mmCIF file with all atom_site columns, C-alpha atoms and ligand atoms in Angstrom:
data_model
loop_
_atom_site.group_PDB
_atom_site.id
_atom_site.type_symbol
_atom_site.label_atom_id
_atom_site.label_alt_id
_atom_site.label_comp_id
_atom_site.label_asym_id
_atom_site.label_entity_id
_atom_site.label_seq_id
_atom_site.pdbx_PDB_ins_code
_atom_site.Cartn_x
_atom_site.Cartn_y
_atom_site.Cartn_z
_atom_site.occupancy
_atom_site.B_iso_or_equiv
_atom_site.pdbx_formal_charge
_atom_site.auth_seq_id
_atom_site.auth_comp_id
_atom_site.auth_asym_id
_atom_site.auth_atom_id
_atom_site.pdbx_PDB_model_num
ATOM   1   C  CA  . UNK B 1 1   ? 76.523 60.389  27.718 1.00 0.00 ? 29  UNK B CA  1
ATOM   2   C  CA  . UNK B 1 2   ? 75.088 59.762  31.439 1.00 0.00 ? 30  UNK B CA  1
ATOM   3   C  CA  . UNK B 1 3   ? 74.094 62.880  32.730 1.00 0.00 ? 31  UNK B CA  1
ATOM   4   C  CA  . UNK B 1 4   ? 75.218 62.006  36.174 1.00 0.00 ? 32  UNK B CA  1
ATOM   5   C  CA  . UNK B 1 5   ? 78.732 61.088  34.989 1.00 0.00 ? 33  UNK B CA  1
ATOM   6   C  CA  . UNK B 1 6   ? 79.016 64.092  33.131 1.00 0.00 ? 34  UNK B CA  1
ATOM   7   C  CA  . UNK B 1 7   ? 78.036 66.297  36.395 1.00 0.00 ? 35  UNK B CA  1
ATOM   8   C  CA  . UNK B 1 8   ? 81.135 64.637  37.640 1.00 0.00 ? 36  UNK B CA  1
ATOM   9   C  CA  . UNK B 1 9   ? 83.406 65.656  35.105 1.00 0.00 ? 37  UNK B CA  1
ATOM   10  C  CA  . UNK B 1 10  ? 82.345 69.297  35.553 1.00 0.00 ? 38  UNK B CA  1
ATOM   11  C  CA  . UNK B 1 11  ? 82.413 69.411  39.418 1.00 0.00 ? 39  UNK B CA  1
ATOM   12  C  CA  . UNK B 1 12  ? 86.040 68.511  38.877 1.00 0.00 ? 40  UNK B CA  1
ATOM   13  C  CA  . UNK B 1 13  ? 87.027 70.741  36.067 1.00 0.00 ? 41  UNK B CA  1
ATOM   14  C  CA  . UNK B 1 14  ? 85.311 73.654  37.818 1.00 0.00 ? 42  UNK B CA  1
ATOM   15  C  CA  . UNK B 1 15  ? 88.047 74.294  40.504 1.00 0.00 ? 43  UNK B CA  1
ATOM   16  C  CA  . UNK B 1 16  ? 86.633 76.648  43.298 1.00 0.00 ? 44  UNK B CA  1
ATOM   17  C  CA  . UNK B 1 17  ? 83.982 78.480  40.199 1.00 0.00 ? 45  UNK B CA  1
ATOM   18  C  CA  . UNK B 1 18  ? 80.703 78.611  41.607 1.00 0.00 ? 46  UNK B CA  1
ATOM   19  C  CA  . UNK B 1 19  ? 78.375 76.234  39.837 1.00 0.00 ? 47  UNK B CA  1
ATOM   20  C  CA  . UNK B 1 20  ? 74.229 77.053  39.583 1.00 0.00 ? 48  UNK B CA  1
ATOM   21  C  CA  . UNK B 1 21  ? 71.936 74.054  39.082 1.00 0.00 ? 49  UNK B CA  1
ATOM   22  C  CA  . UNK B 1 22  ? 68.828 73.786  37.509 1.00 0.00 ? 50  UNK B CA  1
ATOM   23  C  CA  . UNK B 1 23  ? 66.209 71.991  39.413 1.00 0.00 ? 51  UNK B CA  1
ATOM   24  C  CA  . UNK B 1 24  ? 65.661 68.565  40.212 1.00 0.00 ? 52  UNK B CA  1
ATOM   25  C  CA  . UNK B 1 25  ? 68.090 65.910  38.817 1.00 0.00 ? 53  UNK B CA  1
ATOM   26  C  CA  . UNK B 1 26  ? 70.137 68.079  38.161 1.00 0.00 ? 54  UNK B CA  1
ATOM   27  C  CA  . UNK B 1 27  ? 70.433 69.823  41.228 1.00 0.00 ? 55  UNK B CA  1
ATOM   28  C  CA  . UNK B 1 28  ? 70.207 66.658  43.347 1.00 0.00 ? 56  UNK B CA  1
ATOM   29  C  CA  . UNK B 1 29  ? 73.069 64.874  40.360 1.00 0.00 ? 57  UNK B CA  1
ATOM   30  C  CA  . UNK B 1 30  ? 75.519 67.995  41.140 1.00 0.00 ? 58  UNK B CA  1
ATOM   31  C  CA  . UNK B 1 31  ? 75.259 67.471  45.176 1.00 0.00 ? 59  UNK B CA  1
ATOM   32  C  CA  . UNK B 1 32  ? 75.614 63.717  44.761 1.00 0.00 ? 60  UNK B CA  1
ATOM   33  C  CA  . UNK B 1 33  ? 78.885 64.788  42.760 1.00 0.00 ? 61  UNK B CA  1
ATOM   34  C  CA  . UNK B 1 34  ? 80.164 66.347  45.633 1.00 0.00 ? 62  UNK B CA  1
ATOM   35  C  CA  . UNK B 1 35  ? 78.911 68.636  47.471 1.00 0.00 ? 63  UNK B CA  1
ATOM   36  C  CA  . UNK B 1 36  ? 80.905 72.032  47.959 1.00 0.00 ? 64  UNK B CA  1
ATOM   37  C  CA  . UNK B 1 37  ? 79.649 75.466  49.506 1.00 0.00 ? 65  UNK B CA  1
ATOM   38  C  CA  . UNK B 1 38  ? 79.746 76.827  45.812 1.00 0.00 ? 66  UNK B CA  1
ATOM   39  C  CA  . UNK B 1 39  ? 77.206 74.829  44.185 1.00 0.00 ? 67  UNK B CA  1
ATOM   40  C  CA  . UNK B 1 40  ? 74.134 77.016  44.265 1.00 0.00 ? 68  UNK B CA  1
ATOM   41  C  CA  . UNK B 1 41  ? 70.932 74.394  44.150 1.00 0.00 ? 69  UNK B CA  1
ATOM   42  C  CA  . UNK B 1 42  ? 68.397 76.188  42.414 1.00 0.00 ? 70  UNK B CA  1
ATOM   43  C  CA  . UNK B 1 43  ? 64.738 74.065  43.294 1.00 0.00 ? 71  UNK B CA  1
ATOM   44  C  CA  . UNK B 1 44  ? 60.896 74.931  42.564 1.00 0.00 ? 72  UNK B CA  1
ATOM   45  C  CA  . UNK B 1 45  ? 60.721 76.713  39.758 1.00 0.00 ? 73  UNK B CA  1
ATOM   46  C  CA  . UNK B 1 46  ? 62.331 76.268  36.279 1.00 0.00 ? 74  UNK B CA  1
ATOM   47  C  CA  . UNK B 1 47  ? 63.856 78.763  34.149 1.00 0.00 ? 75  UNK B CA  1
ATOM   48  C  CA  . UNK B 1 48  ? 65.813 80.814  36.257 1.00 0.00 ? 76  UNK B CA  1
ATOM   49  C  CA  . UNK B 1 49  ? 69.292 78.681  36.844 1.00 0.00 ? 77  UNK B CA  1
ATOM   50  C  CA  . UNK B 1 50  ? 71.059 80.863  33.693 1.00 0.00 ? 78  UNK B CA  1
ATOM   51  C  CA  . UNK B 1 51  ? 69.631 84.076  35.026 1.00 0.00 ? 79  UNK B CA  1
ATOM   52  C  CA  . UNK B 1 52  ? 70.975 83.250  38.410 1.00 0.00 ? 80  UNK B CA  1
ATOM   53  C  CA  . UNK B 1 53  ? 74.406 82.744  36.677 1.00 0.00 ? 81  UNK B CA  1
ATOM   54  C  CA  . UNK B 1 54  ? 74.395 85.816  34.886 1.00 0.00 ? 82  UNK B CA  1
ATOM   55  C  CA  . UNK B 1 55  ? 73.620 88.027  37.735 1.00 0.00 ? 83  UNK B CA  1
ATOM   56  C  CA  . UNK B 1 56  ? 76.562 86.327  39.607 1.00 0.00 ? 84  UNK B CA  1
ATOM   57  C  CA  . UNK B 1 57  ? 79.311 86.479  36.086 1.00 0.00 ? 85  UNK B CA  1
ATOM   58  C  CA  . UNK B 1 58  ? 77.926 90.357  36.280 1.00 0.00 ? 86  UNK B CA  1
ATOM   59  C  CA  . UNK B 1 59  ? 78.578 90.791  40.097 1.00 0.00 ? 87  UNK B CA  1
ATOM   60  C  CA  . UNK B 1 60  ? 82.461 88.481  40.150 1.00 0.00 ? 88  UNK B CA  1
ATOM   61  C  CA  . UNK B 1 61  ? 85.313 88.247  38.472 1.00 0.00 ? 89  UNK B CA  1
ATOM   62  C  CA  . UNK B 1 62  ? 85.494 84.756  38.948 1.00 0.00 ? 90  UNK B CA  1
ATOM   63  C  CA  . UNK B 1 63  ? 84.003 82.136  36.215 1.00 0.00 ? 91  UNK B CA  1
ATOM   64  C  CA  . UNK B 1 64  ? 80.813 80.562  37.026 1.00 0.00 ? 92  UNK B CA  1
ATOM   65  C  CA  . UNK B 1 65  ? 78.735 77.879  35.557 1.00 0.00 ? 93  UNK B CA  1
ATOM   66  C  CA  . UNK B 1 66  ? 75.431 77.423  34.759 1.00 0.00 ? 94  UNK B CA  1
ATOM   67  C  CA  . UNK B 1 67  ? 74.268 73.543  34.648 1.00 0.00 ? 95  UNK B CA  1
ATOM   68  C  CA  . UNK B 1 68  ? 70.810 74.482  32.858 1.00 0.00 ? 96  UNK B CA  1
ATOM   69  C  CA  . UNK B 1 69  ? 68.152 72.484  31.250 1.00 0.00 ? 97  UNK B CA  1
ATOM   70  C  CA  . UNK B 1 70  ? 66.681 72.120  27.627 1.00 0.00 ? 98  UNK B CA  1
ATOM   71  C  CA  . UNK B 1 71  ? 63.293 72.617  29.199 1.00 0.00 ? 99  UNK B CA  1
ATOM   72  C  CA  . UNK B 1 72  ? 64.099 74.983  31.698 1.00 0.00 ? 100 UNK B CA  1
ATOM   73  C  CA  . UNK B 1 73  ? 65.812 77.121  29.290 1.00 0.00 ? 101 UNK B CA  1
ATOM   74  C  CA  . UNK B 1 74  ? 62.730 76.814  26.572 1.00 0.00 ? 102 UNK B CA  1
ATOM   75  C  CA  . UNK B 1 75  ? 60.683 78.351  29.650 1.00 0.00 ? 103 UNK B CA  1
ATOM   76  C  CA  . UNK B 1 76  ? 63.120 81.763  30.013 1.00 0.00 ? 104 UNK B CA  1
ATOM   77  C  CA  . UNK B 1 77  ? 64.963 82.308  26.248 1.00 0.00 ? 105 UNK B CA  1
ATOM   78  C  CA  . UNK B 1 78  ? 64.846 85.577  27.166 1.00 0.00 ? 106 UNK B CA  1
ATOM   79  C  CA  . UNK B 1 79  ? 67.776 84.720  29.324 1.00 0.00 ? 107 UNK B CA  1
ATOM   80  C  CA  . UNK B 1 80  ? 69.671 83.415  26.393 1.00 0.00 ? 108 UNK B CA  1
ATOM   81  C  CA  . UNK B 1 81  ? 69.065 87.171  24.516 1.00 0.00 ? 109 UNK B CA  1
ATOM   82  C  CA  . UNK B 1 82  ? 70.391 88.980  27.671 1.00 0.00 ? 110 UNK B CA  1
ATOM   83  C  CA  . UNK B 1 83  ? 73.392 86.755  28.372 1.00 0.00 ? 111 UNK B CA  1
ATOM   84  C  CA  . UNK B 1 84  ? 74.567 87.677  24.144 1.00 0.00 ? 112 UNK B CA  1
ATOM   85  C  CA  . UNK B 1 85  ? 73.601 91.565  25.233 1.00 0.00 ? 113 UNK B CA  1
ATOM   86  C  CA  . UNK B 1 86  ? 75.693 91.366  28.558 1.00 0.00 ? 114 UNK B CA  1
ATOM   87  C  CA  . UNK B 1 87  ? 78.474 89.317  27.013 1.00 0.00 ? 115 UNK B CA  1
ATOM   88  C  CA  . UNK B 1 88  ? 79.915 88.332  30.889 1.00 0.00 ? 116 UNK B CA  1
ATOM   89  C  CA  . UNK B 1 89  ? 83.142 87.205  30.025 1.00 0.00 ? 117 UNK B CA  1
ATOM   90  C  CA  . UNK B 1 90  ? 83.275 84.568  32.846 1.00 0.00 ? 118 UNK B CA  1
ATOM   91  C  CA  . UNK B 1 91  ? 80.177 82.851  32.351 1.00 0.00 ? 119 UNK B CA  1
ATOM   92  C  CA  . UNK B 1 92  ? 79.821 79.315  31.091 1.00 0.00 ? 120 UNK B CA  1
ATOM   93  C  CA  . UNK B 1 93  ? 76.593 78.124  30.303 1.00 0.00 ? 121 UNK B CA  1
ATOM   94  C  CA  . UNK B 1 94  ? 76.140 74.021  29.863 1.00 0.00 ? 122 UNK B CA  1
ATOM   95  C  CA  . UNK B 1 95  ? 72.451 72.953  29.075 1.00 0.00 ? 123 UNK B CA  1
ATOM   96  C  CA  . UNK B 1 96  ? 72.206 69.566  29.853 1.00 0.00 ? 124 UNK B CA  1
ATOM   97  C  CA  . UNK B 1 97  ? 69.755 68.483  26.450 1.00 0.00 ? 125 UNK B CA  1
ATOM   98  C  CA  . UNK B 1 98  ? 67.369 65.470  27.264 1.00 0.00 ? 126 UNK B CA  1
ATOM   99  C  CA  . UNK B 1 99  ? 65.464 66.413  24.972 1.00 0.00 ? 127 UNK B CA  1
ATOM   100 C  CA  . UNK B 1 100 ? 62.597 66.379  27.067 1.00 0.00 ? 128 UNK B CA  1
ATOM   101 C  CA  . UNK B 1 101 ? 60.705 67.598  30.767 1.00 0.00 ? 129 UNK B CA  1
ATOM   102 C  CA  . UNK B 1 102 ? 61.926 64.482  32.315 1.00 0.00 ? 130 UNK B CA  1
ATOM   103 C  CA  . UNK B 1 103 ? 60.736 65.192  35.857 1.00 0.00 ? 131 UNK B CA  1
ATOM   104 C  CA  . UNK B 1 104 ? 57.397 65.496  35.029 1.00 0.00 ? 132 UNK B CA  1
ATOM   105 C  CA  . UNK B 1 105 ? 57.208 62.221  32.946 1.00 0.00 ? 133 UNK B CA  1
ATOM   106 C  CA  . UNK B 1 106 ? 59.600 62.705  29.976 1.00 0.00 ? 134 UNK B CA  1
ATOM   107 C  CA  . UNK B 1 107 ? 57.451 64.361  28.054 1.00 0.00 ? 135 UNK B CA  1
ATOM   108 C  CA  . UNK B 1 108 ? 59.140 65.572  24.487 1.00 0.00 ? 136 UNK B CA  1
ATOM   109 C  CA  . UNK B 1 109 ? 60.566 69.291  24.741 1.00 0.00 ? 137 UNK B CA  1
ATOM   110 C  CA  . UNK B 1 110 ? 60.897 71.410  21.892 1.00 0.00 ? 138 UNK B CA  1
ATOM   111 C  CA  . UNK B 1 111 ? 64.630 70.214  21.336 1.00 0.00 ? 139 UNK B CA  1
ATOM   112 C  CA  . UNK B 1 112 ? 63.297 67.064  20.814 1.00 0.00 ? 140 UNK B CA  1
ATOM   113 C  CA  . UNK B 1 113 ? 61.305 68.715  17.857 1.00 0.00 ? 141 UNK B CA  1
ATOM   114 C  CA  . UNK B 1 114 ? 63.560 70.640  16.101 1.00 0.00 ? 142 UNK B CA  1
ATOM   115 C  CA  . UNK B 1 115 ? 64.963 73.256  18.492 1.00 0.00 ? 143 UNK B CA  1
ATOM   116 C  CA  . UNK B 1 116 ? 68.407 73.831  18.446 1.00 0.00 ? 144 UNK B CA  1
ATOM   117 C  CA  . UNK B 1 117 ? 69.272 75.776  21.224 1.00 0.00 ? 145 UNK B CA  1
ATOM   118 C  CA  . UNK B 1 118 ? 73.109 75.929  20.048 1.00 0.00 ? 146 UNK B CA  1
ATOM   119 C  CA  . UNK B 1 119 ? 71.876 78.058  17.133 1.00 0.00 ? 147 UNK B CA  1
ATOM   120 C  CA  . UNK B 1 120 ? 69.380 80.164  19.682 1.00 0.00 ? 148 UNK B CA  1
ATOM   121 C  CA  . UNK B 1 121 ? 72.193 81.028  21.542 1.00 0.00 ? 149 UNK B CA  1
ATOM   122 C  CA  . UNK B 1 122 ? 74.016 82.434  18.091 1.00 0.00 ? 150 UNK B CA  1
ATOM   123 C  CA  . UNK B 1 123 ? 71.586 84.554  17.239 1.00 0.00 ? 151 UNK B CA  1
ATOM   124 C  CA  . UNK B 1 124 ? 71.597 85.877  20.232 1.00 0.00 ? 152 UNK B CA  1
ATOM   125 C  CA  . UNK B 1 125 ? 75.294 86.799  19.829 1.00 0.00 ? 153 UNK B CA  1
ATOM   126 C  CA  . UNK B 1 126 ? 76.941 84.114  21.734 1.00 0.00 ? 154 UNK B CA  1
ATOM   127 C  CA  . UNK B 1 127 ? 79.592 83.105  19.586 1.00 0.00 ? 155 UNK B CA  1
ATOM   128 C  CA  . UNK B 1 128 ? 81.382 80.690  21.724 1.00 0.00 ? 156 UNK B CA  1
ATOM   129 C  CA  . UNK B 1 129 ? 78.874 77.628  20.942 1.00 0.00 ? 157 UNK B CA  1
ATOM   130 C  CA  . UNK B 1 130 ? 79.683 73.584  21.353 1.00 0.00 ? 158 UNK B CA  1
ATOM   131 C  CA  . UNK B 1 131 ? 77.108 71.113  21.351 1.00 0.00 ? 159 UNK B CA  1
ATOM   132 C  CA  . UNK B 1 132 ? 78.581 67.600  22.284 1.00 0.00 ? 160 UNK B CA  1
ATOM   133 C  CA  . UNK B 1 133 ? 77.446 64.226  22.783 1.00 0.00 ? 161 UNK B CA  1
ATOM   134 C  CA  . UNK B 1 134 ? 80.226 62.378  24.446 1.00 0.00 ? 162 UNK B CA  1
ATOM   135 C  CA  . UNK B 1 135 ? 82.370 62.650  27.883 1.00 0.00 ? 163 UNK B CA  1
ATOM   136 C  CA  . UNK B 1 136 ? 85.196 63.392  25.682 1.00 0.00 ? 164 UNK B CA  1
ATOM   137 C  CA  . UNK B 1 137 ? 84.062 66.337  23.948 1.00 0.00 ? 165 UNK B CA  1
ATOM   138 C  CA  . UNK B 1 138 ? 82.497 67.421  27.051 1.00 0.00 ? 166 UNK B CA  1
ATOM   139 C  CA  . UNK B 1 139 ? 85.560 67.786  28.794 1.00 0.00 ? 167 UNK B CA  1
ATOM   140 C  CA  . UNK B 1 140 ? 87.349 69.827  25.928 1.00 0.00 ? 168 UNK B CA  1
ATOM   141 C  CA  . UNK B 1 141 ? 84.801 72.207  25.208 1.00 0.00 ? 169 UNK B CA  1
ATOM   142 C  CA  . UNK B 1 142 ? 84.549 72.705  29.522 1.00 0.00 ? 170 UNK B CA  1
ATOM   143 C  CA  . UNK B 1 143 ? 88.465 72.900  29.670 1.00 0.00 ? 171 UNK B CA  1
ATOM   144 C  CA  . UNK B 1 144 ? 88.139 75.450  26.638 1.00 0.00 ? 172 UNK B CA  1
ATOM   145 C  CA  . UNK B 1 145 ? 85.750 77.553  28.466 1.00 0.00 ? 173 UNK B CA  1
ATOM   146 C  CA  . UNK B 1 146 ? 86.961 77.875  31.481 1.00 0.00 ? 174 UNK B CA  1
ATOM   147 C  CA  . UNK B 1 147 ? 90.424 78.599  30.483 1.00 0.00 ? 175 UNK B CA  1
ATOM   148 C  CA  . UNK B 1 148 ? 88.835 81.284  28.076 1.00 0.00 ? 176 UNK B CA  1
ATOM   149 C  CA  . UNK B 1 149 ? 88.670 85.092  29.555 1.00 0.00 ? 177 UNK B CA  1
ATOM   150 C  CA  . UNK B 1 150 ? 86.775 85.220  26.196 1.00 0.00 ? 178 UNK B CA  1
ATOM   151 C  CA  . UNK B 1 151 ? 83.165 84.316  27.099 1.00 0.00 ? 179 UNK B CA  1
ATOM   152 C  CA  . UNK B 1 152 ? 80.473 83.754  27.482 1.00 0.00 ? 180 UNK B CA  1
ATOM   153 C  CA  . UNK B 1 153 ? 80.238 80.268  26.964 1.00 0.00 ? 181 UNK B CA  1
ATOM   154 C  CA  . UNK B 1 154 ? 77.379 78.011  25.553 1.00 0.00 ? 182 UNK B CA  1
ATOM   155 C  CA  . UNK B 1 155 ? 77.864 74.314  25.563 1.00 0.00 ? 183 UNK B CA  1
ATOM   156 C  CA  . UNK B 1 156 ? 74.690 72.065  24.816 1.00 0.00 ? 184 UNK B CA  1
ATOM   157 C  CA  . UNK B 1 157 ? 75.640 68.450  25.878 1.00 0.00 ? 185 UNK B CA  1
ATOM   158 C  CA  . UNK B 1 158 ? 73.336 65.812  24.688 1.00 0.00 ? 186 UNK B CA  1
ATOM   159 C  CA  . UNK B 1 159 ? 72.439 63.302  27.607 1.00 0.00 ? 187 UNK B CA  1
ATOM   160 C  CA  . UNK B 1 160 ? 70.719 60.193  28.903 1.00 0.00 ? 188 UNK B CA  1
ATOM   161 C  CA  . UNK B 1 161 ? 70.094 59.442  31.820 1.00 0.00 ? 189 UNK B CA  1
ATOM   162 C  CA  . UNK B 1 162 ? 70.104 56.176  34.168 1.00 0.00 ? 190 UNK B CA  1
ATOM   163 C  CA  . UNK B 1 163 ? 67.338 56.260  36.840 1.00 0.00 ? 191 UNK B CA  1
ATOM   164 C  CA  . UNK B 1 164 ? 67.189 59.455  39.668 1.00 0.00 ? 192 UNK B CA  1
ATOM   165 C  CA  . UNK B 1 165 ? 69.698 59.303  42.498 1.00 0.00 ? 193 UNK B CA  1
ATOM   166 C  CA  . UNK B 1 166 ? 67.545 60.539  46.134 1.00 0.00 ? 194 UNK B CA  1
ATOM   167 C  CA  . UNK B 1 167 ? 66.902 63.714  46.398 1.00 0.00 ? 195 UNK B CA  1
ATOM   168 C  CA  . UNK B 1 168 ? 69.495 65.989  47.457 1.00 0.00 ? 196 UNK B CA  1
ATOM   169 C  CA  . UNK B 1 169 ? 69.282 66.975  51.640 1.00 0.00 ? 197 UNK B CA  1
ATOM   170 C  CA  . UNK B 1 170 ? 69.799 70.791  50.843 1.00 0.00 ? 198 UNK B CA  1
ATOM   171 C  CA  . UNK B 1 171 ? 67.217 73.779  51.748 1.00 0.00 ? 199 UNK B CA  1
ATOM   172 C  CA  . UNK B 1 172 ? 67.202 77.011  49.784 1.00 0.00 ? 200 UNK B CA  1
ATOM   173 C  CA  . UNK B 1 173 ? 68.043 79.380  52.381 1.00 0.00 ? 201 UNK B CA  1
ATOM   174 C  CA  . UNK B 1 174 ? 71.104 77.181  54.107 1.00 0.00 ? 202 UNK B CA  1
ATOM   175 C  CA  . UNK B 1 175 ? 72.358 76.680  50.301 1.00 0.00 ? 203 UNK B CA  1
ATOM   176 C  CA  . UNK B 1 176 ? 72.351 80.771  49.946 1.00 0.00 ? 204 UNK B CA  1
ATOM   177 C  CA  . UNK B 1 177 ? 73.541 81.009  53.389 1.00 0.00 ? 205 UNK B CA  1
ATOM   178 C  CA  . UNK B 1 178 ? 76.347 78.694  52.595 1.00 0.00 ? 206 UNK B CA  1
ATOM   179 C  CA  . UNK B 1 179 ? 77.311 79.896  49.188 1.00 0.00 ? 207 UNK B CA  1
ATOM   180 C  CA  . UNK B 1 180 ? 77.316 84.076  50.275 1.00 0.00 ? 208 UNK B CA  1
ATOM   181 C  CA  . UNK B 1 181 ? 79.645 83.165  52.845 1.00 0.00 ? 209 UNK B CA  1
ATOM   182 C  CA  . UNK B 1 182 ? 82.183 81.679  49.938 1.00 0.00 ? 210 UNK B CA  1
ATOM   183 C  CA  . UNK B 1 183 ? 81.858 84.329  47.668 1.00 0.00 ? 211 UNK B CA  1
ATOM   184 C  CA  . UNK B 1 184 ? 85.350 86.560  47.112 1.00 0.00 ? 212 UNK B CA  1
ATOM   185 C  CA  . UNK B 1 185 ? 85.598 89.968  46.548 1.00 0.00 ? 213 UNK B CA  1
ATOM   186 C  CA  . UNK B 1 186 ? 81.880 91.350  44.894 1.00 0.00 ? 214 UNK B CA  1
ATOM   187 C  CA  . UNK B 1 187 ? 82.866 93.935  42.440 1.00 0.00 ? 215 UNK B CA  1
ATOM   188 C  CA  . UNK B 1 188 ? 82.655 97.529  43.764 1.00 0.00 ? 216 UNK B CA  1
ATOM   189 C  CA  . UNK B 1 189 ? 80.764 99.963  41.643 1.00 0.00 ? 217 UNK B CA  1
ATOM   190 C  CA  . UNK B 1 190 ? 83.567 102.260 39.943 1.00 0.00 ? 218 UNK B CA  1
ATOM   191 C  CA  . UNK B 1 191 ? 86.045 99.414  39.838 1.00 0.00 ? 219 UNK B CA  1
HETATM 192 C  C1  . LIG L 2 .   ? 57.569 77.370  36.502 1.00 0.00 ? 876 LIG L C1  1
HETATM 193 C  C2  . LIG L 2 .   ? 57.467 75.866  36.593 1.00 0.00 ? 876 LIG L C2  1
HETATM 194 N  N1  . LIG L 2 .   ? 56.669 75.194  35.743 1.00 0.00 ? 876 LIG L N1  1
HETATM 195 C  C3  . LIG L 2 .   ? 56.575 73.855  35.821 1.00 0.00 ? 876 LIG L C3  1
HETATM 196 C  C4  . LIG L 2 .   ? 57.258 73.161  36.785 1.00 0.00 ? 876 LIG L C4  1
HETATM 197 C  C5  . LIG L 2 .   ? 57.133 71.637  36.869 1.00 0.00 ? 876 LIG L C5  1
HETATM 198 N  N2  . LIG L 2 .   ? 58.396 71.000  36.453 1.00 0.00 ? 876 LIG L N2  1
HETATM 199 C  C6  . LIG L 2 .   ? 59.344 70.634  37.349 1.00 0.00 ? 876 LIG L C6  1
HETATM 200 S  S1  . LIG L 2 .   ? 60.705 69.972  36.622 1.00 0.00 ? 876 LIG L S1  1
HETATM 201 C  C7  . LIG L 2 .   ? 60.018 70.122  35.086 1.00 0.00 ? 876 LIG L C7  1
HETATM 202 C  C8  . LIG L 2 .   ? 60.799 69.680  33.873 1.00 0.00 ? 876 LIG L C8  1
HETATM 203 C  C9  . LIG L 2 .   ? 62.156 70.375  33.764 1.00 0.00 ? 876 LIG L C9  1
HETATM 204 O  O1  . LIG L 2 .   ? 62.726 70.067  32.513 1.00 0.00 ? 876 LIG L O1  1
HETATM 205 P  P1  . LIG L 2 .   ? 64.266 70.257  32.262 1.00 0.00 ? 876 LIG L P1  1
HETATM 206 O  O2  . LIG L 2 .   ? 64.689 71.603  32.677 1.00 0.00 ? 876 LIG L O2  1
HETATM 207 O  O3  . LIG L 2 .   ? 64.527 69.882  30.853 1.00 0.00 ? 876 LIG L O3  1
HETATM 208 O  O4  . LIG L 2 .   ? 64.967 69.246  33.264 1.00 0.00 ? 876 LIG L O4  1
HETATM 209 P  P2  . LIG L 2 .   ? 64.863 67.625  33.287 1.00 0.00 ? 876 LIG L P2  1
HETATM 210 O  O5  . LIG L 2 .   ? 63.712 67.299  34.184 1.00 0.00 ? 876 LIG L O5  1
HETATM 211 O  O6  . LIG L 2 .   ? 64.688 67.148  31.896 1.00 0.00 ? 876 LIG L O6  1
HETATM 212 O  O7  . LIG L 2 .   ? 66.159 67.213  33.880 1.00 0.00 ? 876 LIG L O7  1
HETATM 213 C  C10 . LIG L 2 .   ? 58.730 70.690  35.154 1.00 0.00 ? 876 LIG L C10 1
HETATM 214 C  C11 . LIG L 2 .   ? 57.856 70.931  33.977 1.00 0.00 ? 876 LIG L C11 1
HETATM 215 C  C12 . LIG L 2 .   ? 58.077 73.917  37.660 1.00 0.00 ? 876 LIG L C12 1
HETATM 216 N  N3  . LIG L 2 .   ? 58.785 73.342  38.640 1.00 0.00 ? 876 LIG L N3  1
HETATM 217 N  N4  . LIG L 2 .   ? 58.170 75.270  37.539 1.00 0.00 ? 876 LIG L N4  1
HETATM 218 MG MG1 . LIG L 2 .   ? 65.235 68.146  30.059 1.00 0.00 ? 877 LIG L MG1 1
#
C-alpha cells in the first residue's frame, strides 16, 4: 500500500480528531492530503510524534491520531511502554512501517530486521494491535479504532512509497498557533 494514498484514507476517516505527524514525508503526505487546522506537523527531530499524541489523548476527550514512523518510533520505544502504562482511551496510534529511515537514504531499520513493533506494543500492554498491508484492512482496523472508546490503539500498516511530494509550506509555530486555537474543551483538573 502507497503511503500517500493511505494518508488519504485516514484524513477522511478522522472526522474533526486531531491528527500528529511524524516528520518529513509524512508530515508533508498528511498536508498534501488536505490540510486542516488539526493536523499537528511535527518536523526536525524524530521520535516524538507518539509522545506528542499521548500528551494530547491525556489532556482531551476527543480521539487523536498519531501517524508515526517505524524509525521514528525505534528512536523513542519508551513511548510505546508509557502509552500501555497510560492506557488513553482515545488514542490511535498508526506507524506507517517502511521498513526503513527513508529520508536519509532508505537505509534498513530494525523492522526490516526482525522487529515487530506490533508485538512491542503487546508487551507493553497495548492489546488493541493490527498490523495490515492493504488499503482495505487499513480502513477497518482505522474505522475499528476510532469508533472504539476502548483504546489505545496500535495499527502498524506496511507501506511503499512512490517518490516525495514538495515539501509541505507549514512553520512550527503557525502550525501550533493554528491547531491551539481548534482545540475544544482541555480537561479541567478534578473533572
Ligand atoms: C533525532 C534525529 N536524528 C536523526 C534525524 C535525521 N533523520 C531525519 S528523517 C530520518 C528517518 C526517519 O525514519 P522514519 O521515521 O521511519 O520515517 P521515513 O523517513 O521512513 O518516512 C532521520 C534519520 C533527525 N531528524 N532527528
Ligand atoms: Mg520509515
Amino acid at each position: 500500500m502507497r503511503r500517500f494514498e493511505a494518508t488519504q484514507l485516514v484524513s477522511r476517516l478522522a472526522g474533526e480528531s486531531p491528527i500528529v505527524s511524524n516528520l518529513g514525508p509524512t508530515s508533508d503526505e498528511l498536508w498534501h492530503a488536505g490540510h486542516r487546522d488539526r493536523n499537528f506537523y511535527t518536523y526536525g527531530n524524530m521520535g516524538l510524534c507518539s509522545s506528542i499524541a499521548l500528551g494530547m489523548a491525556i489532556g482531551t476527550d476527543e480521539q487523536v491520531i498519531s501517524l508515526d514512523g517505524d524509525g521514528s518510533m525505534l528512536m523513542n520505544l519508551g513511548t510505546v511502554a508509557s502509552i500501555g502504562r497510560e492506557q488513553p482511551k482515545n488514542l490511535t496510534v498508526i506507524v506507517w512501517d517502511n521498513e526503513k529511515w527513508g529520508q536519509t537514504g532508505g537505509q534498513t531499520s530494525h523492522t526490516g530486521m526482525g522487529t515487530d513493533l506490533e508485538q512491542v506494543a503487546r508487551s507493553c500492554g497495548i492489546t488493541h494491535t493490527k498490523t495490515v498491508t492493504d488499503l482495505e484492512d487499513l480502513e477497518a482496523a482505522v474505522s475499528e479504532a476510532l469508533a472504539s472508546s476502548d483504546g489505545p490503539n496500535f495499527i502498524v500498516a506496511k507501506i511503499e512509497e512512490a517518490g516525495y511530494l514538495s515539501v509541505a509550506p507549514v512553520e512550527p509555530e503557525f502550525t501550533l498557533y493554528r491547531f491551539r486555537n481548534t482545540f475544544v474543551e482541555p480537561r479541567q483538573p478534578g473533572d
